């Protein structure tokens, strides 16, 4: 496995349909289907007809068309990343060094094939369901460096009481990146698109050396003053 790994969130926005018949998953996690199929309208952040459609979508996971995770997720960050137009070198780098955390699937590689679903990470019972499972799998991959680009709600899938002892035994380094504006404040406006653009640049550079990688991550540009590296694990 890669000596360094980036962790990305999925997106609420997802492409419908797909051209595959079966899921292809790199990590054999159990799925929280019961939670997904009994989630409240508040949990799924929709109501009425849209809520009924979301429940039906979750009930049919495993029996609906699939596509790669990088095709499925099409929110703002993924749109800015623009994976289809990366060079072949950029695609190889991204596929090797990036993993996506999903409330339904756990950990995904970009080319894993998944069904469409709707399951926000803060859905009742989901944190307890995942417990230490995702952290344990990450530790087993034995990366020297894990770099989180996760929002707080997804970071809680890793940093929780259930995984405390596992995290103590991790021999590598874990950092969480905060995007800061030119005044040194946490970036809020356009943060997802800027994050996607930075990932795109990183993938095209295909940096392999950790020292060069950290230098790139903390390099300013016209939109970003710096990245604040917070050790979290």
mmCIF file of the C-alpha atoms, coordinates in Angstrom:
data_MODEL
# 
_entry.id   MODEL 
# 
loop_
_atom_site.group_PDB 
_atom_site.id 
_atom_site.type_symbol 
_atom_site.label_atom_id 
_atom_site.label_alt_id 
_atom_site.label_comp_id 
_atom_site.label_asym_id 
_atom_site.label_entity_id 
_atom_site.label_seq_id 
_atom_site.pdbx_PDB_ins_code 
_atom_site.Cartn_x 
_atom_site.Cartn_y 
_atom_site.Cartn_z 
_atom_site.occupancy 
_atom_site.B_iso_or_equiv 
_atom_site.pdbx_formal_charge 
_atom_site.auth_seq_id 
_atom_site.auth_comp_id 
_atom_site.auth_asym_id 
_atom_site.auth_atom_id 
_atom_site.pdbx_PDB_model_num 
ATOM 1   C CA . UNK A 1 1   ? 0.000   0.000  0.000   1.00 0.00 ? 1   UNK A CA 1 
ATOM 2   C CA . UNK A 1 2   ? 1.011   3.634  -0.423  1.00 0.00 ? 2   UNK A CA 1 
ATOM 3   C CA . UNK A 1 3   ? 3.378   5.191  2.135   1.00 0.00 ? 3   UNK A CA 1 
ATOM 4   C CA . UNK A 1 4   ? 0.930   8.098  2.419   1.00 0.00 ? 4   UNK A CA 1 
ATOM 5   C CA . UNK A 1 5   ? -2.836  8.227  2.095   1.00 0.00 ? 5   UNK A CA 1 
ATOM 6   C CA . UNK A 1 6   ? -5.316  11.065 1.813   1.00 0.00 ? 6   UNK A CA 1 
ATOM 7   C CA . UNK A 1 7   ? -8.817  10.697 3.237   1.00 0.00 ? 7   UNK A CA 1 
ATOM 8   C CA . UNK A 1 8   ? -11.717 12.418 1.485   1.00 0.00 ? 8   UNK A CA 1 
ATOM 9   C CA . UNK A 1 9   ? -15.401 12.679 2.373   1.00 0.00 ? 9   UNK A CA 1 
ATOM 10  C CA . UNK A 1 10  ? -18.047 11.562 -0.118  1.00 0.00 ? 10  UNK A CA 1 
ATOM 11  C CA . UNK A 1 11  ? -20.526 14.128 -1.417  1.00 0.00 ? 11  UNK A CA 1 
ATOM 12  C CA . UNK A 1 12  ? -24.232 14.488 -0.752  1.00 0.00 ? 12  UNK A CA 1 
ATOM 13  C CA . UNK A 1 13  ? -24.636 14.999 -4.480  1.00 0.00 ? 13  UNK A CA 1 
ATOM 14  C CA . UNK A 1 14  ? -24.418 11.722 -6.368  1.00 0.00 ? 14  UNK A CA 1 
ATOM 15  C CA . UNK A 1 15  ? -24.742 10.708 -9.980  1.00 0.00 ? 15  UNK A CA 1 
ATOM 16  C CA . UNK A 1 16  ? -27.704 8.407  -10.582 1.00 0.00 ? 16  UNK A CA 1 
ATOM 17  C CA . UNK A 1 17  ? -27.623 5.147  -12.511 1.00 0.00 ? 17  UNK A CA 1 
ATOM 18  C CA . UNK A 1 18  ? -24.489 3.363  -13.637 1.00 0.00 ? 18  UNK A CA 1 
ATOM 19  C CA . UNK A 1 19  ? -23.269 0.891  -16.249 1.00 0.00 ? 19  UNK A CA 1 
ATOM 20  C CA . UNK A 1 20  ? -22.298 -1.969 -13.943 1.00 0.00 ? 20  UNK A CA 1 
ATOM 21  C CA . UNK A 1 21  ? -24.342 -4.755 -12.401 1.00 0.00 ? 21  UNK A CA 1 
ATOM 22  C CA . UNK A 1 22  ? -22.276 -5.633 -9.335  1.00 0.00 ? 22  UNK A CA 1 
ATOM 23  C CA . UNK A 1 23  ? -20.560 -3.834 -6.503  1.00 0.00 ? 23  UNK A CA 1 
ATOM 24  C CA . UNK A 1 24  ? -16.766 -4.152 -6.511  1.00 0.00 ? 24  UNK A CA 1 
ATOM 25  C CA . UNK A 1 25  ? -15.340 -3.223 -3.112  1.00 0.00 ? 25  UNK A CA 1 
ATOM 26  C CA . UNK A 1 26  ? -11.730 -3.254 -1.908  1.00 0.00 ? 26  UNK A CA 1 
ATOM 27  C CA . UNK A 1 27  ? -12.646 -3.522 1.776   1.00 0.00 ? 27  UNK A CA 1 
ATOM 28  C CA . UNK A 1 28  ? -15.165 -6.139 3.006   1.00 0.00 ? 28  UNK A CA 1 
ATOM 29  C CA . UNK A 1 29  ? -17.026 -4.038 5.562   1.00 0.00 ? 29  UNK A CA 1 
ATOM 30  C CA . UNK A 1 30  ? -20.492 -4.978 6.801   1.00 0.00 ? 30  UNK A CA 1 
ATOM 31  C CA . UNK A 1 31  ? -23.077 -2.487 5.605   1.00 0.00 ? 31  UNK A CA 1 
ATOM 32  C CA . UNK A 1 32  ? -25.453 -0.489 7.823   1.00 0.00 ? 32  UNK A CA 1 
ATOM 33  C CA . UNK A 1 33  ? -28.454 -1.409 5.682   1.00 0.00 ? 33  UNK A CA 1 
ATOM 34  C CA . UNK A 1 34  ? -30.884 -1.617 8.603   1.00 0.00 ? 34  UNK A CA 1 
ATOM 35  C CA . UNK A 1 35  ? -29.902 1.893  9.678   1.00 0.00 ? 35  UNK A CA 1 
ATOM 36  C CA . UNK A 1 36  ? -30.138 3.187  6.107   1.00 0.00 ? 36  UNK A CA 1 
ATOM 37  C CA . UNK A 1 37  ? -33.573 1.669  5.552   1.00 0.00 ? 37  UNK A CA 1 
ATOM 38  C CA . UNK A 1 38  ? -35.067 2.894  8.829   1.00 0.00 ? 38  UNK A CA 1 
ATOM 39  C CA . UNK A 1 39  ? -33.502 6.360  9.006   1.00 0.00 ? 39  UNK A CA 1 
ATOM 40  C CA . UNK A 1 40  ? -35.844 9.240  9.806   1.00 0.00 ? 40  UNK A CA 1 
ATOM 41  C CA . UNK A 1 41  ? -36.634 12.064 7.423   1.00 0.00 ? 41  UNK A CA 1 
ATOM 42  C CA . UNK A 1 42  ? -34.603 14.319 9.716   1.00 0.00 ? 42  UNK A CA 1 
ATOM 43  C CA . UNK A 1 43  ? -31.593 12.012 9.397   1.00 0.00 ? 43  UNK A CA 1 
ATOM 44  C CA . UNK A 1 44  ? -31.907 11.809 5.613   1.00 0.00 ? 44  UNK A CA 1 
ATOM 45  C CA . UNK A 1 45  ? -32.518 15.565 5.378   1.00 0.00 ? 45  UNK A CA 1 
ATOM 46  C CA . UNK A 1 46  ? -35.574 15.278 3.161   1.00 0.00 ? 46  UNK A CA 1 
ATOM 47  C CA . UNK A 1 47  ? -39.325 14.827 3.506   1.00 0.00 ? 47  UNK A CA 1 
ATOM 48  C CA . UNK A 1 48  ? -42.449 13.688 1.700   1.00 0.00 ? 48  UNK A CA 1 
ATOM 49  C CA . UNK A 1 49  ? -41.864 12.143 -1.716  1.00 0.00 ? 49  UNK A CA 1 
ATOM 50  C CA . UNK A 1 50  ? -38.113 12.696 -1.562  1.00 0.00 ? 50  UNK A CA 1 
ATOM 51  C CA . UNK A 1 51  ? -37.927 10.861 1.759   1.00 0.00 ? 51  UNK A CA 1 
ATOM 52  C CA . UNK A 1 52  ? -39.876 7.893  0.382   1.00 0.00 ? 52  UNK A CA 1 
ATOM 53  C CA . UNK A 1 53  ? -37.570 7.804  -2.647  1.00 0.00 ? 53  UNK A CA 1 
ATOM 54  C CA . UNK A 1 54  ? -34.473 7.927  -0.418  1.00 0.00 ? 54  UNK A CA 1 
ATOM 55  C CA . UNK A 1 55  ? -35.671 4.963  1.652   1.00 0.00 ? 55  UNK A CA 1 
ATOM 56  C CA . UNK A 1 56  ? -36.463 2.998  -1.505  1.00 0.00 ? 56  UNK A CA 1 
ATOM 57  C CA . UNK A 1 57  ? -33.021 3.830  -2.886  1.00 0.00 ? 57  UNK A CA 1 
ATOM 58  C CA . UNK A 1 58  ? -31.382 2.481  0.279   1.00 0.00 ? 58  UNK A CA 1 
ATOM 59  C CA . UNK A 1 59  ? -33.538 -0.642 0.275   1.00 0.00 ? 59  UNK A CA 1 
ATOM 60  C CA . UNK A 1 60  ? -32.359 -1.478 -3.246  1.00 0.00 ? 60  UNK A CA 1 
ATOM 61  C CA . UNK A 1 61  ? -28.626 -1.011 -2.647  1.00 0.00 ? 61  UNK A CA 1 
ATOM 62  C CA . UNK A 1 62  ? -26.912 -4.113 -4.001  1.00 0.00 ? 62  UNK A CA 1 
ATOM 63  C CA . UNK A 1 63  ? -29.532 -4.575 -6.695  1.00 0.00 ? 63  UNK A CA 1 
ATOM 64  C CA . UNK A 1 64  ? -29.178 -1.323 -8.624  1.00 0.00 ? 64  UNK A CA 1 
ATOM 65  C CA . UNK A 1 65  ? -26.647 -0.207 -11.279 1.00 0.00 ? 65  UNK A CA 1 
ATOM 66  C CA . UNK A 1 66  ? -23.125 0.581  -10.124 1.00 0.00 ? 66  UNK A CA 1 
ATOM 67  C CA . UNK A 1 67  ? -20.382 2.948  -11.192 1.00 0.00 ? 67  UNK A CA 1 
ATOM 68  C CA . UNK A 1 68  ? -17.001 3.857  -9.734  1.00 0.00 ? 68  UNK A CA 1 
ATOM 69  C CA . UNK A 1 69  ? -16.990 5.909  -6.546  1.00 0.00 ? 69  UNK A CA 1 
ATOM 70  C CA . UNK A 1 70  ? -15.159 8.742  -8.307  1.00 0.00 ? 70  UNK A CA 1 
ATOM 71  C CA . UNK A 1 71  ? -17.956 8.808  -10.890 1.00 0.00 ? 71  UNK A CA 1 
ATOM 72  C CA . UNK A 1 72  ? -20.735 8.486  -8.307  1.00 0.00 ? 72  UNK A CA 1 
ATOM 73  C CA . UNK A 1 73  ? -19.754 11.438 -6.157  1.00 0.00 ? 73  UNK A CA 1 
ATOM 74  C CA . UNK A 1 74  ? -20.324 14.651 -8.092  1.00 0.00 ? 74  UNK A CA 1 
ATOM 75  C CA . UNK A 1 75  ? -20.559 17.372 -5.444  1.00 0.00 ? 75  UNK A CA 1 
ATOM 76  C CA . UNK A 1 76  ? -18.670 20.673 -5.506  1.00 0.00 ? 76  UNK A CA 1 
ATOM 77  C CA . UNK A 1 77  ? -15.284 19.291 -4.424  1.00 0.00 ? 77  UNK A CA 1 
ATOM 78  C CA . UNK A 1 78  ? -15.414 16.435 -6.927  1.00 0.00 ? 78  UNK A CA 1 
ATOM 79  C CA . UNK A 1 79  ? -16.531 18.769 -9.705  1.00 0.00 ? 79  UNK A CA 1 
ATOM 80  C CA . UNK A 1 80  ? -13.508 20.998 -9.017  1.00 0.00 ? 80  UNK A CA 1 
ATOM 81  C CA . UNK A 1 81  ? -11.215 17.964 -8.868  1.00 0.00 ? 81  UNK A CA 1 
ATOM 82  C CA . UNK A 1 82  ? -12.433 17.135 -12.402 1.00 0.00 ? 82  UNK A CA 1 
ATOM 83  C CA . UNK A 1 83  ? -11.152 13.558 -12.370 1.00 0.00 ? 83  UNK A CA 1 
ATOM 84  C CA . UNK A 1 84  ? -12.191 12.743 -15.979 1.00 0.00 ? 84  UNK A CA 1 
ATOM 85  C CA . UNK A 1 85  ? -9.836  15.436 -17.277 1.00 0.00 ? 85  UNK A CA 1 
ATOM 86  C CA . UNK A 1 86  ? -6.813  14.517 -15.169 1.00 0.00 ? 86  UNK A CA 1 
ATOM 87  C CA . UNK A 1 87  ? -3.818  13.247 -17.108 1.00 0.00 ? 87  UNK A CA 1 
ATOM 88  C CA . UNK A 1 88  ? -3.118  9.536  -16.912 1.00 0.00 ? 88  UNK A CA 1 
ATOM 89  C CA . UNK A 1 89  ? -0.337  10.313 -14.425 1.00 0.00 ? 89  UNK A CA 1 
ATOM 90  C CA . UNK A 1 90  ? -2.782  12.321 -12.312 1.00 0.00 ? 90  UNK A CA 1 
ATOM 91  C CA . UNK A 1 91  ? -5.362  9.544  -12.338 1.00 0.00 ? 91  UNK A CA 1 
ATOM 92  C CA . UNK A 1 92  ? -2.806  6.925  -11.319 1.00 0.00 ? 92  UNK A CA 1 
ATOM 93  C CA . UNK A 1 93  ? -1.641  9.113  -8.418  1.00 0.00 ? 93  UNK A CA 1 
ATOM 94  C CA . UNK A 1 94  ? -5.190  9.835  -7.258  1.00 0.00 ? 94  UNK A CA 1 
ATOM 95  C CA . UNK A 1 95  ? -6.252  6.191  -7.438  1.00 0.00 ? 95  UNK A CA 1 
ATOM 96  C CA . UNK A 1 96  ? -3.196  5.116  -5.438  1.00 0.00 ? 96  UNK A CA 1 
ATOM 97  C CA . UNK A 1 97  ? -3.116  7.761  -2.722  1.00 0.00 ? 97  UNK A CA 1 
ATOM 98  C CA . UNK A 1 98  ? -6.739  8.715  -2.029  1.00 0.00 ? 98  UNK A CA 1 
ATOM 99  C CA . UNK A 1 99  ? -9.450  6.902  -0.089  1.00 0.00 ? 99  UNK A CA 1 
ATOM 100 C CA . UNK A 1 100 ? -13.046 8.023  0.405   1.00 0.00 ? 100 UNK A CA 1 
ATOM 101 C CA . UNK A 1 101 ? -14.925 7.580  3.686   1.00 0.00 ? 101 UNK A CA 1 
ATOM 102 C CA . UNK A 1 102 ? -18.563 6.631  3.207   1.00 0.00 ? 102 UNK A CA 1 
ATOM 103 C CA . UNK A 1 103 ? -21.270 6.319  5.836   1.00 0.00 ? 103 UNK A CA 1 
ATOM 104 C CA . UNK A 1 104 ? -22.674 3.350  3.911   1.00 0.00 ? 104 UNK A CA 1 
ATOM 105 C CA . UNK A 1 105 ? -19.598 1.599  2.476   1.00 0.00 ? 105 UNK A CA 1 
ATOM 106 C CA . UNK A 1 106 ? -16.902 2.496  5.011   1.00 0.00 ? 106 UNK A CA 1 
ATOM 107 C CA . UNK A 1 107 ? -13.658 2.974  3.068   1.00 0.00 ? 107 UNK A CA 1 
ATOM 108 C CA . UNK A 1 108 ? -13.622 3.167  -0.711  1.00 0.00 ? 108 UNK A CA 1 
ATOM 109 C CA . UNK A 1 109 ? -10.922 3.300  -3.331  1.00 0.00 ? 109 UNK A CA 1 
ATOM 110 C CA . UNK A 1 110 ? -11.791 5.684  -6.176  1.00 0.00 ? 110 UNK A CA 1 
ATOM 111 C CA . UNK A 1 111 ? -12.367 2.844  -8.633  1.00 0.00 ? 111 UNK A CA 1 
ATOM 112 C CA . UNK A 1 112 ? -14.522 0.714  -6.329  1.00 0.00 ? 112 UNK A CA 1 
ATOM 113 C CA . UNK A 1 113 ? -17.950 0.262  -7.894  1.00 0.00 ? 113 UNK A CA 1 
ATOM 114 C CA . UNK A 1 114 ? -20.910 1.293  -5.757  1.00 0.00 ? 114 UNK A CA 1 
ATOM 115 C CA . UNK A 1 115 ? -24.666 1.759  -5.936  1.00 0.00 ? 115 UNK A CA 1 
ATOM 116 C CA . UNK A 1 116 ? -26.428 5.048  -5.388  1.00 0.00 ? 116 UNK A CA 1 
ATOM 117 C CA . UNK A 1 117 ? -27.597 5.639  -1.801  1.00 0.00 ? 117 UNK A CA 1 
ATOM 118 C CA . UNK A 1 118 ? -28.497 8.399  0.646   1.00 0.00 ? 118 UNK A CA 1 
ATOM 119 C CA . UNK A 1 119 ? -27.075 8.198  4.156   1.00 0.00 ? 119 UNK A CA 1 
ATOM 120 C CA . UNK A 1 120 ? -25.658 11.318 5.857   1.00 0.00 ? 120 UNK A CA 1 
ATOM 121 C CA . UNK A 1 121 ? -22.889 10.452 8.293   1.00 0.00 ? 121 UNK A CA 1 
ATOM 122 C CA . UNK A 1 122 ? -24.728 11.938 11.288  1.00 0.00 ? 122 UNK A CA 1 
ATOM 123 C CA . UNK A 1 123 ? -27.645 9.499  10.853  1.00 0.00 ? 123 UNK A CA 1 
ATOM 124 C CA . UNK A 1 124 ? -28.671 8.052  14.223  1.00 0.00 ? 124 UNK A CA 1 
ATOM 125 C CA . UNK A 1 125 ? -26.765 4.870  15.068  1.00 0.00 ? 125 UNK A CA 1 
ATOM 126 C CA . UNK A 1 126 ? -24.168 5.222  12.314  1.00 0.00 ? 126 UNK A CA 1 
ATOM 127 C CA . UNK A 1 127 ? -21.192 6.252  14.466  1.00 0.00 ? 127 UNK A CA 1 
ATOM 128 C CA . UNK A 1 128 ? -21.859 3.343  16.827  1.00 0.00 ? 128 UNK A CA 1 
ATOM 129 C CA . UNK A 1 129 ? -22.176 0.975  13.864  1.00 0.00 ? 129 UNK A CA 1 
ATOM 130 C CA . UNK A 1 130 ? -18.751 1.890  12.506  1.00 0.00 ? 130 UNK A CA 1 
ATOM 131 C CA . UNK A 1 131 ? -17.010 2.093  15.893  1.00 0.00 ? 131 UNK A CA 1 
ATOM 132 C CA . UNK A 1 132 ? -13.360 1.126  15.380  1.00 0.00 ? 132 UNK A CA 1 
ATOM 133 C CA . UNK A 1 133 ? -13.896 -0.722 12.064  1.00 0.00 ? 133 UNK A CA 1 
ATOM 134 C CA . UNK A 1 134 ? -12.570 1.964  9.733   1.00 0.00 ? 134 UNK A CA 1 
ATOM 135 C CA . UNK A 1 135 ? -9.649  2.954  11.958  1.00 0.00 ? 135 UNK A CA 1 
ATOM 136 C CA . UNK A 1 136 ? -8.647  -0.714 12.281  1.00 0.00 ? 136 UNK A CA 1 
ATOM 137 C CA . UNK A 1 137 ? -8.608  -1.169 8.510   1.00 0.00 ? 137 UNK A CA 1 
ATOM 138 C CA . UNK A 1 138 ? -6.532  1.978  8.031   1.00 0.00 ? 138 UNK A CA 1 
ATOM 139 C CA . UNK A 1 139 ? -4.003  0.761  10.600  1.00 0.00 ? 139 UNK A CA 1 
ATOM 140 C CA . UNK A 1 140 ? -3.750  -2.576 8.790   1.00 0.00 ? 140 UNK A CA 1 
ATOM 141 C CA . UNK A 1 141 ? -2.758  -0.759 5.587   1.00 0.00 ? 141 UNK A CA 1 
ATOM 142 C CA . UNK A 1 142 ? 0.322   0.498  7.497   1.00 0.00 ? 142 UNK A CA 1 
ATOM 143 C CA . UNK A 1 143 ? 0.794   3.877  5.805   1.00 0.00 ? 143 UNK A CA 1 
ATOM 144 C CA . UNK A 1 144 ? 3.594   6.043  7.167   1.00 0.00 ? 144 UNK A CA 1 
ATOM 145 C CA . UNK A 1 145 ? 1.389   9.127  6.857   1.00 0.00 ? 145 UNK A CA 1 
ATOM 146 C CA . UNK A 1 146 ? -2.383  9.655  6.804   1.00 0.00 ? 146 UNK A CA 1 
ATOM 147 C CA . UNK A 1 147 ? -3.615  13.077 5.688   1.00 0.00 ? 147 UNK A CA 1 
ATOM 148 C CA . UNK A 1 148 ? -7.212  13.954 6.492   1.00 0.00 ? 148 UNK A CA 1 
ATOM 149 C CA . UNK A 1 149 ? -9.232  16.310 4.315   1.00 0.00 ? 149 UNK A CA 1 
ATOM 150 C CA . UNK A 1 150 ? -12.366 15.328 6.209   1.00 0.00 ? 150 UNK A CA 1 
ATOM 151 C CA . UNK A 1 151 ? -14.993 17.628 7.683   1.00 0.00 ? 151 UNK A CA 1 
ATOM 152 C CA . UNK A 1 152 ? -15.567 17.220 11.409  1.00 0.00 ? 152 UNK A CA 1 
ATOM 153 C CA . UNK A 1 153 ? -18.565 14.881 11.041  1.00 0.00 ? 153 UNK A CA 1 
ATOM 154 C CA . UNK A 1 154 ? -16.481 12.411 9.033   1.00 0.00 ? 154 UNK A CA 1 
ATOM 155 C CA . UNK A 1 155 ? -13.362 12.796 11.159  1.00 0.00 ? 155 UNK A CA 1 
ATOM 156 C CA . UNK A 1 156 ? -15.473 11.415 14.021  1.00 0.00 ? 156 UNK A CA 1 
ATOM 157 C CA . UNK A 1 157 ? -15.614 8.088  12.146  1.00 0.00 ? 157 UNK A CA 1 
ATOM 158 C CA . UNK A 1 158 ? -11.914 7.737  13.017  1.00 0.00 ? 158 UNK A CA 1 
ATOM 159 C CA . UNK A 1 159 ? -11.384 9.779  16.163  1.00 0.00 ? 159 UNK A CA 1 
ATOM 160 C CA . UNK A 1 160 ? -13.737 8.179  18.677  1.00 0.00 ? 160 UNK A CA 1 
ATOM 161 C CA . UNK A 1 161 ? -13.686 6.293  21.973  1.00 0.00 ? 161 UNK A CA 1 
ATOM 162 C CA . UNK A 1 162 ? -14.014 2.897  20.300  1.00 0.00 ? 162 UNK A CA 1 
ATOM 163 C CA . UNK A 1 163 ? -10.765 3.378  18.365  1.00 0.00 ? 163 UNK A CA 1 
ATOM 164 C CA . UNK A 1 164 ? -8.736  4.986  21.156  1.00 0.00 ? 164 UNK A CA 1 
ATOM 165 C CA . UNK A 1 165 ? -6.491  1.996  21.892  1.00 0.00 ? 165 UNK A CA 1 
ATOM 166 C CA . UNK A 1 166 ? -5.954  1.292  18.196  1.00 0.00 ? 166 UNK A CA 1 
ATOM 167 C CA . UNK A 1 167 ? -4.879  4.865  17.592  1.00 0.00 ? 167 UNK A CA 1 
ATOM 168 C CA . UNK A 1 168 ? -2.328  4.647  20.396  1.00 0.00 ? 168 UNK A CA 1 
ATOM 169 C CA . UNK A 1 169 ? -0.641  1.754  18.601  1.00 0.00 ? 169 UNK A CA 1 
ATOM 170 C CA . UNK A 1 170 ? -0.398  3.502  15.220  1.00 0.00 ? 170 UNK A CA 1 
ATOM 171 C CA . UNK A 1 171 ? 3.240   3.734  14.208  1.00 0.00 ? 171 UNK A CA 1 
ATOM 172 C CA . UNK A 1 172 ? 2.764   6.361  11.509  1.00 0.00 ? 172 UNK A CA 1 
ATOM 173 C CA . UNK A 1 173 ? 1.715   9.990  11.523  1.00 0.00 ? 173 UNK A CA 1 
ATOM 174 C CA . UNK A 1 174 ? -1.821  11.344 11.148  1.00 0.00 ? 174 UNK A CA 1 
ATOM 175 C CA . UNK A 1 175 ? -2.491  14.976 10.264  1.00 0.00 ? 175 UNK A CA 1 
ATOM 176 C CA . UNK A 1 176 ? -5.712  16.834 9.622   1.00 0.00 ? 176 UNK A CA 1 
ATOM 177 C CA . UNK A 1 177 ? -5.562  19.732 7.176   1.00 0.00 ? 177 UNK A CA 1 
ATOM 178 C CA . UNK A 1 178 ? -7.315  23.026 7.818   1.00 0.00 ? 178 UNK A CA 1 
ATOM 179 C CA . UNK A 1 179 ? -7.637  25.408 4.897   1.00 0.00 ? 179 UNK A CA 1 
ATOM 180 C CA . UNK A 1 180 ? -6.897  28.999 5.930   1.00 0.00 ? 180 UNK A CA 1 
ATOM 181 C CA . UNK A 1 181 ? -7.557  32.259 4.100   1.00 0.00 ? 181 UNK A CA 1 
ATOM 182 C CA . UNK A 1 182 ? -5.075  35.094 3.603   1.00 0.00 ? 182 UNK A CA 1 
ATOM 183 C CA . UNK A 1 183 ? -5.829  36.385 7.118   1.00 0.00 ? 183 UNK A CA 1 
ATOM 184 C CA . UNK A 1 184 ? -5.103  33.030 8.715   1.00 0.00 ? 184 UNK A CA 1 
ATOM 185 C CA . UNK A 1 185 ? -8.761  32.274 9.405   1.00 0.00 ? 185 UNK A CA 1 
ATOM 186 C CA . UNK A 1 186 ? -10.455 28.982 8.614   1.00 0.00 ? 186 UNK A CA 1 
ATOM 187 C CA . UNK A 1 187 ? -11.615 29.063 5.009   1.00 0.00 ? 187 UNK A CA 1 
ATOM 188 C CA . UNK A 1 188 ? -15.394 28.808 4.649   1.00 0.00 ? 188 UNK A CA 1 
ATOM 189 C CA . UNK A 1 189 ? -16.381 30.492 1.383   1.00 0.00 ? 189 UNK A CA 1 
ATOM 190 C CA . UNK A 1 190 ? -15.721 28.257 -1.641  1.00 0.00 ? 190 UNK A CA 1 
ATOM 191 C CA . UNK A 1 191 ? -13.761 25.860 0.573   1.00 0.00 ? 191 UNK A CA 1 
ATOM 192 C CA . UNK A 1 192 ? -15.002 22.746 -1.245  1.00 0.00 ? 192 UNK A CA 1 
ATOM 193 C CA . UNK A 1 193 ? -14.082 24.007 -4.697  1.00 0.00 ? 193 UNK A CA 1 
ATOM 194 C CA . UNK A 1 194 ? -10.680 25.248 -3.507  1.00 0.00 ? 194 UNK A CA 1 
ATOM 195 C CA . UNK A 1 195 ? -10.058 21.878 -1.866  1.00 0.00 ? 195 UNK A CA 1 
ATOM 196 C CA . UNK A 1 196 ? -10.909 20.119 -5.138  1.00 0.00 ? 196 UNK A CA 1 
ATOM 197 C CA . UNK A 1 197 ? -8.604  22.404 -7.114  1.00 0.00 ? 197 UNK A CA 1 
ATOM 198 C CA . UNK A 1 198 ? -5.727  21.752 -4.697  1.00 0.00 ? 198 UNK A CA 1 
ATOM 199 C CA . UNK A 1 199 ? -6.276  17.981 -4.959  1.00 0.00 ? 199 UNK A CA 1 
ATOM 200 C CA . UNK A 1 200 ? -6.223  18.275 -8.750  1.00 0.00 ? 200 UNK A CA 1 
ATOM 201 C CA . UNK A 1 201 ? -2.897  20.157 -8.694  1.00 0.00 ? 201 UNK A CA 1 
ATOM 202 C CA . UNK A 1 202 ? -1.420  17.648 -6.271  1.00 0.00 ? 202 UNK A CA 1 
ATOM 203 C CA . UNK A 1 203 ? -2.505  14.694 -8.408  1.00 0.00 ? 203 UNK A CA 1 
ATOM 204 C CA . UNK A 1 204 ? -0.990  16.191 -11.559 1.00 0.00 ? 204 UNK A CA 1 
ATOM 205 C CA . UNK A 1 205 ? 2.311   16.827 -9.779  1.00 0.00 ? 205 UNK A CA 1 
ATOM 206 C CA . UNK A 1 206 ? 2.294   13.191 -8.604  1.00 0.00 ? 206 UNK A CA 1 
ATOM 207 C CA . UNK A 1 207 ? 4.642   13.962 -5.719  1.00 0.00 ? 207 UNK A CA 1 
ATOM 208 C CA . UNK A 1 208 ? 6.113   10.803 -4.197  1.00 0.00 ? 208 UNK A CA 1 
ATOM 209 C CA . UNK A 1 209 ? 8.462   12.219 -1.553  1.00 0.00 ? 209 UNK A CA 1 
ATOM 210 C CA . UNK A 1 210 ? 6.820   13.027 1.794   1.00 0.00 ? 210 UNK A CA 1 
ATOM 211 C CA . UNK A 1 211 ? 8.970   16.105 2.404   1.00 0.00 ? 211 UNK A CA 1 
ATOM 212 C CA . UNK A 1 212 ? 8.057   17.562 -1.004  1.00 0.00 ? 212 UNK A CA 1 
ATOM 213 C CA . UNK A 1 213 ? 4.442   16.636 -0.372  1.00 0.00 ? 213 UNK A CA 1 
ATOM 214 C CA . UNK A 1 214 ? 4.261   18.562 2.903   1.00 0.00 ? 214 UNK A CA 1 
ATOM 215 C CA . UNK A 1 215 ? 5.952   21.558 1.271   1.00 0.00 ? 215 UNK A CA 1 
ATOM 216 C CA . UNK A 1 216 ? 3.348   21.557 -1.497  1.00 0.00 ? 216 UNK A CA 1 
ATOM 217 C CA . UNK A 1 217 ? 0.475   21.278 0.960   1.00 0.00 ? 217 UNK A CA 1 
ATOM 218 C CA . UNK A 1 218 ? 1.644   24.378 2.808   1.00 0.00 ? 218 UNK A CA 1 
ATOM 219 C CA . UNK A 1 219 ? 2.367   26.486 -0.274  1.00 0.00 ? 219 UNK A CA 1 
ATOM 220 C CA . UNK A 1 220 ? 0.270   29.639 -0.631  1.00 0.00 ? 220 UNK A CA 1 
ATOM 221 C CA . UNK A 1 221 ? -1.500  30.745 -3.800  1.00 0.00 ? 221 UNK A CA 1 
ATOM 222 C CA . UNK A 1 222 ? -3.940  33.481 -4.755  1.00 0.00 ? 222 UNK A CA 1 
ATOM 223 C CA . UNK A 1 223 ? -6.845  31.661 -3.073  1.00 0.00 ? 223 UNK A CA 1 
ATOM 224 C CA . UNK A 1 224 ? -5.174  29.960 -0.158  1.00 0.00 ? 224 UNK A CA 1 
ATOM 225 C CA . UNK A 1 225 ? -2.791  31.390 2.393   1.00 0.00 ? 225 UNK A CA 1 
ATOM 226 C CA . UNK A 1 226 ? -1.695  28.084 3.853   1.00 0.00 ? 226 UNK A CA 1 
ATOM 227 C CA . UNK A 1 227 ? -2.792  24.734 5.136   1.00 0.00 ? 227 UNK A CA 1 
ATOM 228 C CA . UNK A 1 228 ? -2.723  24.311 8.885   1.00 0.00 ? 228 UNK A CA 1 
ATOM 229 C CA . UNK A 1 229 ? -1.506  20.834 9.801   1.00 0.00 ? 229 UNK A CA 1 
ATOM 230 C CA . UNK A 1 230 ? -3.081  19.549 12.985  1.00 0.00 ? 230 UNK A CA 1 
ATOM 231 C CA . UNK A 1 231 ? -1.948  16.230 14.412  1.00 0.00 ? 231 UNK A CA 1 
ATOM 232 C CA . UNK A 1 232 ? -5.137  14.462 15.442  1.00 0.00 ? 232 UNK A CA 1 
ATOM 233 C CA . UNK A 1 233 ? -4.491  10.787 15.969  1.00 0.00 ? 233 UNK A CA 1 
# 
